[in-house]
Short mmCIF file of N, CA and C in Angstrom, two decimals:
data_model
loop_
_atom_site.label_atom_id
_atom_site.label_comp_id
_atom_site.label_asym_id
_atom_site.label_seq_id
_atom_site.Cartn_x
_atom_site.Cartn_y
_atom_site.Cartn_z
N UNK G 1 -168.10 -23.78 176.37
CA UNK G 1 -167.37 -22.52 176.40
C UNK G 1 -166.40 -22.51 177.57
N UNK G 2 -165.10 -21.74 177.26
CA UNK G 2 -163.98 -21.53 178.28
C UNK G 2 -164.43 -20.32 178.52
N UNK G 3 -164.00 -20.05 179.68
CA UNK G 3 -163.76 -18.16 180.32
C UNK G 3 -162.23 -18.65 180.94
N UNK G 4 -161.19 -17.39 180.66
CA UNK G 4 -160.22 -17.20 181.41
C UNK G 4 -160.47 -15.88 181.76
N UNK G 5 -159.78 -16.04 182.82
CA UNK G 5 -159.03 -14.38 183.63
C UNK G 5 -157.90 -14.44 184.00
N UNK G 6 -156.98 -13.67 183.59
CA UNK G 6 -155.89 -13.25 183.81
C UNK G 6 -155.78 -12.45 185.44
N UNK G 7 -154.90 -12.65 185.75
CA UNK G 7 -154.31 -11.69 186.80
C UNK G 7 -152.68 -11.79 187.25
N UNK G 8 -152.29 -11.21 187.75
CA UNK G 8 -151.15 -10.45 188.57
C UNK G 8 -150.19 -9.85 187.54
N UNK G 9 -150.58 -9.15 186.77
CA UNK G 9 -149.47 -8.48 186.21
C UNK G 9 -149.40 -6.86 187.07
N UNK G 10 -148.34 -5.97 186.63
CA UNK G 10 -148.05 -4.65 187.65
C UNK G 10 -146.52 -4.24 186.85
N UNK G 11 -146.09 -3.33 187.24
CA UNK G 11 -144.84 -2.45 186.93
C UNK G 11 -143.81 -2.98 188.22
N UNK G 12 -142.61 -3.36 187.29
CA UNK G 12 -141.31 -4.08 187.95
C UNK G 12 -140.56 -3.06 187.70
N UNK G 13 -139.23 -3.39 188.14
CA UNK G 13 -138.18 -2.83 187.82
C UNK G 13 -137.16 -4.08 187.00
N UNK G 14 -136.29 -3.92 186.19
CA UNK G 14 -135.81 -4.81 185.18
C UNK G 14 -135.36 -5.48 186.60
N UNK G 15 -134.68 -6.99 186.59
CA UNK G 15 -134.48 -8.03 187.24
C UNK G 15 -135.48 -8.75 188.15
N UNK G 16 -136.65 -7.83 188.37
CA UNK G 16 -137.48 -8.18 189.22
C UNK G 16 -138.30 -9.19 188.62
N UNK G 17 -139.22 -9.73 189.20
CA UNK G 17 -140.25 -10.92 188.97
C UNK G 17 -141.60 -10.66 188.97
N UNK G 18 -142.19 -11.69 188.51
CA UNK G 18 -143.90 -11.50 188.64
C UNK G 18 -144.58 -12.82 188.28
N UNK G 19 -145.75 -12.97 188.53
CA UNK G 19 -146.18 -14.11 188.37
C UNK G 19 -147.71 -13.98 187.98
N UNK G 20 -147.83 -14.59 186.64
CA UNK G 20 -149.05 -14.28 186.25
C UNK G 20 -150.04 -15.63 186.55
N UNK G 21 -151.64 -15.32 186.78
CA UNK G 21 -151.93 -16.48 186.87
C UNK G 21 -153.57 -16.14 185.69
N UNK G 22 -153.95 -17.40 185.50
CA UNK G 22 -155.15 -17.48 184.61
C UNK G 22 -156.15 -18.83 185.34
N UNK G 23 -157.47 -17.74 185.73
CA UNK G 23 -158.63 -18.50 186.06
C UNK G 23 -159.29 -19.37 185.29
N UNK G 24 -159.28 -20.49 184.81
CA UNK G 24 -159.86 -21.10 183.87
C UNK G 24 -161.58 -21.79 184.75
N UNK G 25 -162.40 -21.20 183.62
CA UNK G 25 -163.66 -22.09 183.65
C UNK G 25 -164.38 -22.03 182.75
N UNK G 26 -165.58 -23.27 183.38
CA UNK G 26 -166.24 -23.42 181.66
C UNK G 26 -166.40 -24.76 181.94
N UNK G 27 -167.09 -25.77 180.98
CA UNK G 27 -167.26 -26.88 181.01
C UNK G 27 -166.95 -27.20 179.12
N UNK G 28 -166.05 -26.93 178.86
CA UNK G 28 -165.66 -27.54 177.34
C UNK G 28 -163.73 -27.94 177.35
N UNK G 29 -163.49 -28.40 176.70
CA UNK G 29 -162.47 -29.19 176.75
C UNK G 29 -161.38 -27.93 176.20
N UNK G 30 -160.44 -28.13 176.83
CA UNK G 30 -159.22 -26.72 176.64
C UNK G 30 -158.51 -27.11 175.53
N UNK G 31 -158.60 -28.50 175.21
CA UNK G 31 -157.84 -28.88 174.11
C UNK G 31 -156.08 -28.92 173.91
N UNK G 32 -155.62 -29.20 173.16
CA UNK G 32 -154.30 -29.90 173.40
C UNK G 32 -153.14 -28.29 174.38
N UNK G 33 -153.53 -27.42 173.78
CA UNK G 33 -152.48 -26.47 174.33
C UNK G 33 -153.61 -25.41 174.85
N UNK G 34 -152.24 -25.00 176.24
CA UNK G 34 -152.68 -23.85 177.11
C UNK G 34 -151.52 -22.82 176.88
N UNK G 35 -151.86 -21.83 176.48
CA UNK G 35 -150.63 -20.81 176.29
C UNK G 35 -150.26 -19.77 177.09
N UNK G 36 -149.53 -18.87 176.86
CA UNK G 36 -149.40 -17.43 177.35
C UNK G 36 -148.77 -16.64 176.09
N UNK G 37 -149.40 -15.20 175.53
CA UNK G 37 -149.16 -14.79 174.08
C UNK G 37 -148.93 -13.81 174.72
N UNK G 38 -148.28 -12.72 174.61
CA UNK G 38 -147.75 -11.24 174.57
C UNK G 38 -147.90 -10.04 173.53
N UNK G 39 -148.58 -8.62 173.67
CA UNK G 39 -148.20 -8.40 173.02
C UNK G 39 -147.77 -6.77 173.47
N UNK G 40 -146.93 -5.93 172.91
CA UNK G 40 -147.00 -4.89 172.82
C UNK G 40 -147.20 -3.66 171.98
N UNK G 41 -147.26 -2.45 172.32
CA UNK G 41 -147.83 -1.34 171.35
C UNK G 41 -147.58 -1.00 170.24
N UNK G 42 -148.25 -1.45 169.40
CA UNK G 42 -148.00 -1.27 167.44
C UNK G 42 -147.05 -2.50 167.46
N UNK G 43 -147.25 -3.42 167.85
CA UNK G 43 -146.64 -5.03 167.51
C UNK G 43 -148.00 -6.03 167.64
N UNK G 44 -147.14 -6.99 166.72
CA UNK G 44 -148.04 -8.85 166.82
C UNK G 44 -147.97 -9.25 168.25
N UNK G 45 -148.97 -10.08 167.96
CA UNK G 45 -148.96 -10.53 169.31
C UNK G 45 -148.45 -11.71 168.96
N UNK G 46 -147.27 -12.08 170.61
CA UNK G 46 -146.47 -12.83 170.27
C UNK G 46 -146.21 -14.32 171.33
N UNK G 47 -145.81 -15.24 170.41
CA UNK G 47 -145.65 -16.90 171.40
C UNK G 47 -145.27 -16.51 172.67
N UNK G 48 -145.25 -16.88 173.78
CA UNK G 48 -144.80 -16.48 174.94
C UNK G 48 -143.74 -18.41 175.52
N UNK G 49 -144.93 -18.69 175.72
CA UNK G 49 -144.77 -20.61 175.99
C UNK G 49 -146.43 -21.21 176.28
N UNK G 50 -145.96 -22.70 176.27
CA UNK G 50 -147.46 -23.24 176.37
C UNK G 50 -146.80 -24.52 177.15
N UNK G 51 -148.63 -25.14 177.62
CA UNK G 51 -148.33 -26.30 178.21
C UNK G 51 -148.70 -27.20 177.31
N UNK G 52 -148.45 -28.17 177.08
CA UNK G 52 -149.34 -29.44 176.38
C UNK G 52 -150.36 -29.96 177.49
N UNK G 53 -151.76 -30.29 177.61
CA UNK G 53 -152.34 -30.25 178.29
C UNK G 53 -152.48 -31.83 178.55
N UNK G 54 -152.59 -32.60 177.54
CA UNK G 54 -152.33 -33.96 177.72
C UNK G 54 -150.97 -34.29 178.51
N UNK G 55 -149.84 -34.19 177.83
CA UNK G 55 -148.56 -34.85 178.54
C UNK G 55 -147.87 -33.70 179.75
N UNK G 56 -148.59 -32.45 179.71
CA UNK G 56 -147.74 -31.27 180.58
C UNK G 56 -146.35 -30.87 180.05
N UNK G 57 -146.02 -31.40 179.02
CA UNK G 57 -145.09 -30.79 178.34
C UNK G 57 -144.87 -29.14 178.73
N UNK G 58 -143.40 -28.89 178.65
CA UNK G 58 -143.47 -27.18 178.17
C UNK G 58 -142.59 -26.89 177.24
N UNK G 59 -143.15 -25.70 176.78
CA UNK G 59 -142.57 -25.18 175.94
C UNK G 59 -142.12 -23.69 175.42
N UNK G 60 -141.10 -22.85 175.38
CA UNK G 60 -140.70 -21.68 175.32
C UNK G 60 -140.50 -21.32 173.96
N UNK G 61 -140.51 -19.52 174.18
CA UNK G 61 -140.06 -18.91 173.06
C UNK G 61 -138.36 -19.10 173.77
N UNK G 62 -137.62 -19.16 172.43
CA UNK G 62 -135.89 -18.70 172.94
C UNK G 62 -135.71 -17.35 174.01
N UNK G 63 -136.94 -16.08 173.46
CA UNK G 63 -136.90 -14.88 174.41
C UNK G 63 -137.03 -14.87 175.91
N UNK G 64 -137.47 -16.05 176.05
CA UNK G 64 -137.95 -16.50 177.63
C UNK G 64 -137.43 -17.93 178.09
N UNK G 65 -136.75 -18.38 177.19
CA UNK G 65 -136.42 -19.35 178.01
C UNK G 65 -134.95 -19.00 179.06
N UNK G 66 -135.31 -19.86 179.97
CA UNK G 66 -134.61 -20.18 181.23
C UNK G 66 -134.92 -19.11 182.39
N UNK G 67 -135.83 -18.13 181.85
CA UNK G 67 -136.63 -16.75 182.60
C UNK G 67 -138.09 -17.12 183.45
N UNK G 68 -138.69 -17.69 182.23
CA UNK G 68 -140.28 -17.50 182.47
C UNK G 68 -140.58 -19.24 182.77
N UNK G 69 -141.55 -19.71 183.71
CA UNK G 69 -141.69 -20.70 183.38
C UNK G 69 -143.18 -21.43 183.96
N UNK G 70 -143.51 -21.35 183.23
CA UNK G 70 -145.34 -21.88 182.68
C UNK G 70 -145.42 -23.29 183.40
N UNK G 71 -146.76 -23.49 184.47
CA UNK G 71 -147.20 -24.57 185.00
C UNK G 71 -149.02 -24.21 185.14
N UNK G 72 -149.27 -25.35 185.32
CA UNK G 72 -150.78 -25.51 185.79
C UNK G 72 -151.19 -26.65 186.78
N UNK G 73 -152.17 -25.86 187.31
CA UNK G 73 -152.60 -26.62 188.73
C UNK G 73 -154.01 -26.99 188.86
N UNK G 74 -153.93 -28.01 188.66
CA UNK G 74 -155.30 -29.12 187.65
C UNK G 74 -156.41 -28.89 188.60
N UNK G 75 -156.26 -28.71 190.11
CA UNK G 75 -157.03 -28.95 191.08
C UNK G 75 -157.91 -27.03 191.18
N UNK G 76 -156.86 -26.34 190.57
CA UNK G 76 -157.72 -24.90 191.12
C UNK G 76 -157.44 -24.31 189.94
N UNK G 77 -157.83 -25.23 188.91
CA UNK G 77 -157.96 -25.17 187.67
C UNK G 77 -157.53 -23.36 186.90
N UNK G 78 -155.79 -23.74 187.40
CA UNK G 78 -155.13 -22.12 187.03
C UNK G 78 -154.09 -22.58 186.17
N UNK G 79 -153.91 -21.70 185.06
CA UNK G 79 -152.77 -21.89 184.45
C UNK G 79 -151.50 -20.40 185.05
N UNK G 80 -150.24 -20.90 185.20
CA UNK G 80 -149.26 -19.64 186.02
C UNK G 80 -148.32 -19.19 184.96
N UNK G 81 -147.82 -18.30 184.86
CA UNK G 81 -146.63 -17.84 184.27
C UNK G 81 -145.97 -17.61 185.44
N UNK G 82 -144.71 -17.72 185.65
CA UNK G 82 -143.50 -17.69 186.86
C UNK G 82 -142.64 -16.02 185.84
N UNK G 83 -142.46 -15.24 186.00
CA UNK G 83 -141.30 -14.57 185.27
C UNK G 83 -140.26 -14.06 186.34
N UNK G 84 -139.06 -13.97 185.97
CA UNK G 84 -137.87 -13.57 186.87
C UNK G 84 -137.08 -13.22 185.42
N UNK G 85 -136.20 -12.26 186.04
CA UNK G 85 -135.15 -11.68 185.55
C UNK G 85 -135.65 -10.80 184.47
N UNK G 86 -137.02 -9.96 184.77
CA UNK G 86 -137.60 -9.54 183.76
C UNK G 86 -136.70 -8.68 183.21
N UNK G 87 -136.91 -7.83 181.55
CA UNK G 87 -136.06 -7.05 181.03
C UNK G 87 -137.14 -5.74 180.64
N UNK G 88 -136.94 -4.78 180.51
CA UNK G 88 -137.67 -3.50 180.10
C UNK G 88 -138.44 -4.09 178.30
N UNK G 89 -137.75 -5.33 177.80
CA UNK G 89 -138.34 -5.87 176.41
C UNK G 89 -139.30 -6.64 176.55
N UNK G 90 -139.93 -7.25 177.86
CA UNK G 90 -140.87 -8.06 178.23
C UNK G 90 -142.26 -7.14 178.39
N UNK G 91 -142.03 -5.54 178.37
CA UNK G 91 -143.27 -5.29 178.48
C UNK G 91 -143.95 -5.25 177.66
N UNK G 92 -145.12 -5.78 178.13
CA UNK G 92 -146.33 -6.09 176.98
C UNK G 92 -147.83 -6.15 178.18
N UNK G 93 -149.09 -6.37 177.14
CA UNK G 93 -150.27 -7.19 177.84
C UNK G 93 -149.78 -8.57 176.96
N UNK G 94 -150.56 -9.32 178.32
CA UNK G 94 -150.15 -10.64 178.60
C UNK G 94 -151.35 -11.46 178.44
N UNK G 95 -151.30 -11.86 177.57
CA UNK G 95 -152.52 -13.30 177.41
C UNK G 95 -152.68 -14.53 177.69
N UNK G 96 -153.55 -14.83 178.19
CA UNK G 96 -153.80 -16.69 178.40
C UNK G 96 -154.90 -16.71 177.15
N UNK G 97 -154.53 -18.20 176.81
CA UNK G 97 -155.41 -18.87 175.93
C UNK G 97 -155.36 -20.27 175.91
N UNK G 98 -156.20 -20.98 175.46
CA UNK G 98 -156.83 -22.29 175.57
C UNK G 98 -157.34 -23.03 174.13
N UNK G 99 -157.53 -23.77 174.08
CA UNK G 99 -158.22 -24.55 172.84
C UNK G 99 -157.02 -24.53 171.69
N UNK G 100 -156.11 -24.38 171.86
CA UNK G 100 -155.16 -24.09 170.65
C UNK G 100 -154.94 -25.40 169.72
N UNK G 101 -154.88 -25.49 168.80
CA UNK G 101 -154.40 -27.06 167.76
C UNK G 101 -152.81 -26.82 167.82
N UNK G 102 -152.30 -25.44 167.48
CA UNK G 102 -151.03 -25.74 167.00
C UNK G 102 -150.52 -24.76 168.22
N UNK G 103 -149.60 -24.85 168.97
CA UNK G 103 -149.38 -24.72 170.32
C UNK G 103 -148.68 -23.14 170.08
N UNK G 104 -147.75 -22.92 169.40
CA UNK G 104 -147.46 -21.68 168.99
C UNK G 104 -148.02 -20.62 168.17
N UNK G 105 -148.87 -21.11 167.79
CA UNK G 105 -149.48 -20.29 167.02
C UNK G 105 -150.95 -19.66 167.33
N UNK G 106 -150.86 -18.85 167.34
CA UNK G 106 -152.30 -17.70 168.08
C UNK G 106 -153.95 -17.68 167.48
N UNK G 107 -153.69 -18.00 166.32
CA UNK G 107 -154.59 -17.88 165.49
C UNK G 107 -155.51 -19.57 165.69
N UNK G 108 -154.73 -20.47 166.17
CA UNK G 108 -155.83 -21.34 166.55
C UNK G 108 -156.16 -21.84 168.03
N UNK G 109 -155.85 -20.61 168.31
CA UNK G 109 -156.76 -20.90 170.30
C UNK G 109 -158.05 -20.33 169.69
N UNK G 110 -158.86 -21.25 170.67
CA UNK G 110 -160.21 -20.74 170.61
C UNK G 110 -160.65 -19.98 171.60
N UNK G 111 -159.88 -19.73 172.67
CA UNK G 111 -160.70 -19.04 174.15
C UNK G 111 -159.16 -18.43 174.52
N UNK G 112 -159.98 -16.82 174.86
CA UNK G 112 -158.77 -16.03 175.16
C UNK G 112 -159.09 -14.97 176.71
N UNK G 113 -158.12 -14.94 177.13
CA UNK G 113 -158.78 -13.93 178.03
C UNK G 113 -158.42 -12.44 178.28
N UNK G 114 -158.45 -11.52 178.78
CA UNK G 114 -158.47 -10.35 178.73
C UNK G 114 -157.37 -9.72 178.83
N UNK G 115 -156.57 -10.13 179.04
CA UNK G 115 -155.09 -9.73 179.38
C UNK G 115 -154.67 -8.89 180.28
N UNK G 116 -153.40 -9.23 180.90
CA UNK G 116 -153.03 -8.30 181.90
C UNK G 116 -151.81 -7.78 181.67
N UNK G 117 -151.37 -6.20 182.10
CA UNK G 117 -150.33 -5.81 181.48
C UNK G 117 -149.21 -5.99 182.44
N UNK G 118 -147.92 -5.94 181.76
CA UNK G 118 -146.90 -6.68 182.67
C UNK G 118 -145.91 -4.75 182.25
N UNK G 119 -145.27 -4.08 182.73
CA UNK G 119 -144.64 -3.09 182.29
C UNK G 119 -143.15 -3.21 183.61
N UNK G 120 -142.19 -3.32 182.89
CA UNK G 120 -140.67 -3.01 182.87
C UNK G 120 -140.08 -2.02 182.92
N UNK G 121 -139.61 -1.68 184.04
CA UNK G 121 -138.79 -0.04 183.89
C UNK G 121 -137.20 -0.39 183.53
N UNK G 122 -136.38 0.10 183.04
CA UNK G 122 -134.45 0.14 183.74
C UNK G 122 -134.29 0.77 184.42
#
């Protein structure tokens, strides 16, 4: 079994930044992708980016790319979201997840964690 925890999300003002991070533990294998999913009120929850956990690959939604940018730090076993230049459309709760087969897609992570909410003013 995985456990994540989410933390540092909070209320920005649009251009401002934040940085989310996810506690990973557990003793089972995270499997090929580590993500970050989004969602907000009366919406899907949605791709954010992921790491490939084998090669460290990354990978973005178009909505976030060149904004947000997803790393992990093998030693204090955290996965980060970086965000800058946030927009009042980024607010959402914010998910980490683990175990995924198909890296974009939500429905096959196996370990999720509680989410933290990220909220955008103009």
């Amino acid at each position: 079994q995985v456990q994540l925890r989410e933390s540092g999300g909070g209320s920005v003002q649009a251009g401002g930044s934040l940085r989310l991070s996810c506690a990973v533990s557990g003793n089972a294998d995270t499997g090929d992708c580590m993500g970050w999913f989004r969602q907000a009120p009366g919406e899907e929850r949605d791709y954010v980016a992921n790491i490939h956990t084998r090669s460290g690959s990354t990978y973005y939604d178009d909505s976030v790319k060149g904004r947000f940018a997803i790393s992990r730090d093998n030693v204090r076993n955290t996965l980060y979201l970086q965000m800058n230049g946030l927009k009042p459309a980024d607010t959402a709760m914010y998910y980490c997840a683990a175990g995924g087969d198909i890296c974009r897609i939500d429905s096959t992570y196996k370990f999720w964690g509680q989410g933290t909410q990220v909220t955008v003013s103009s």
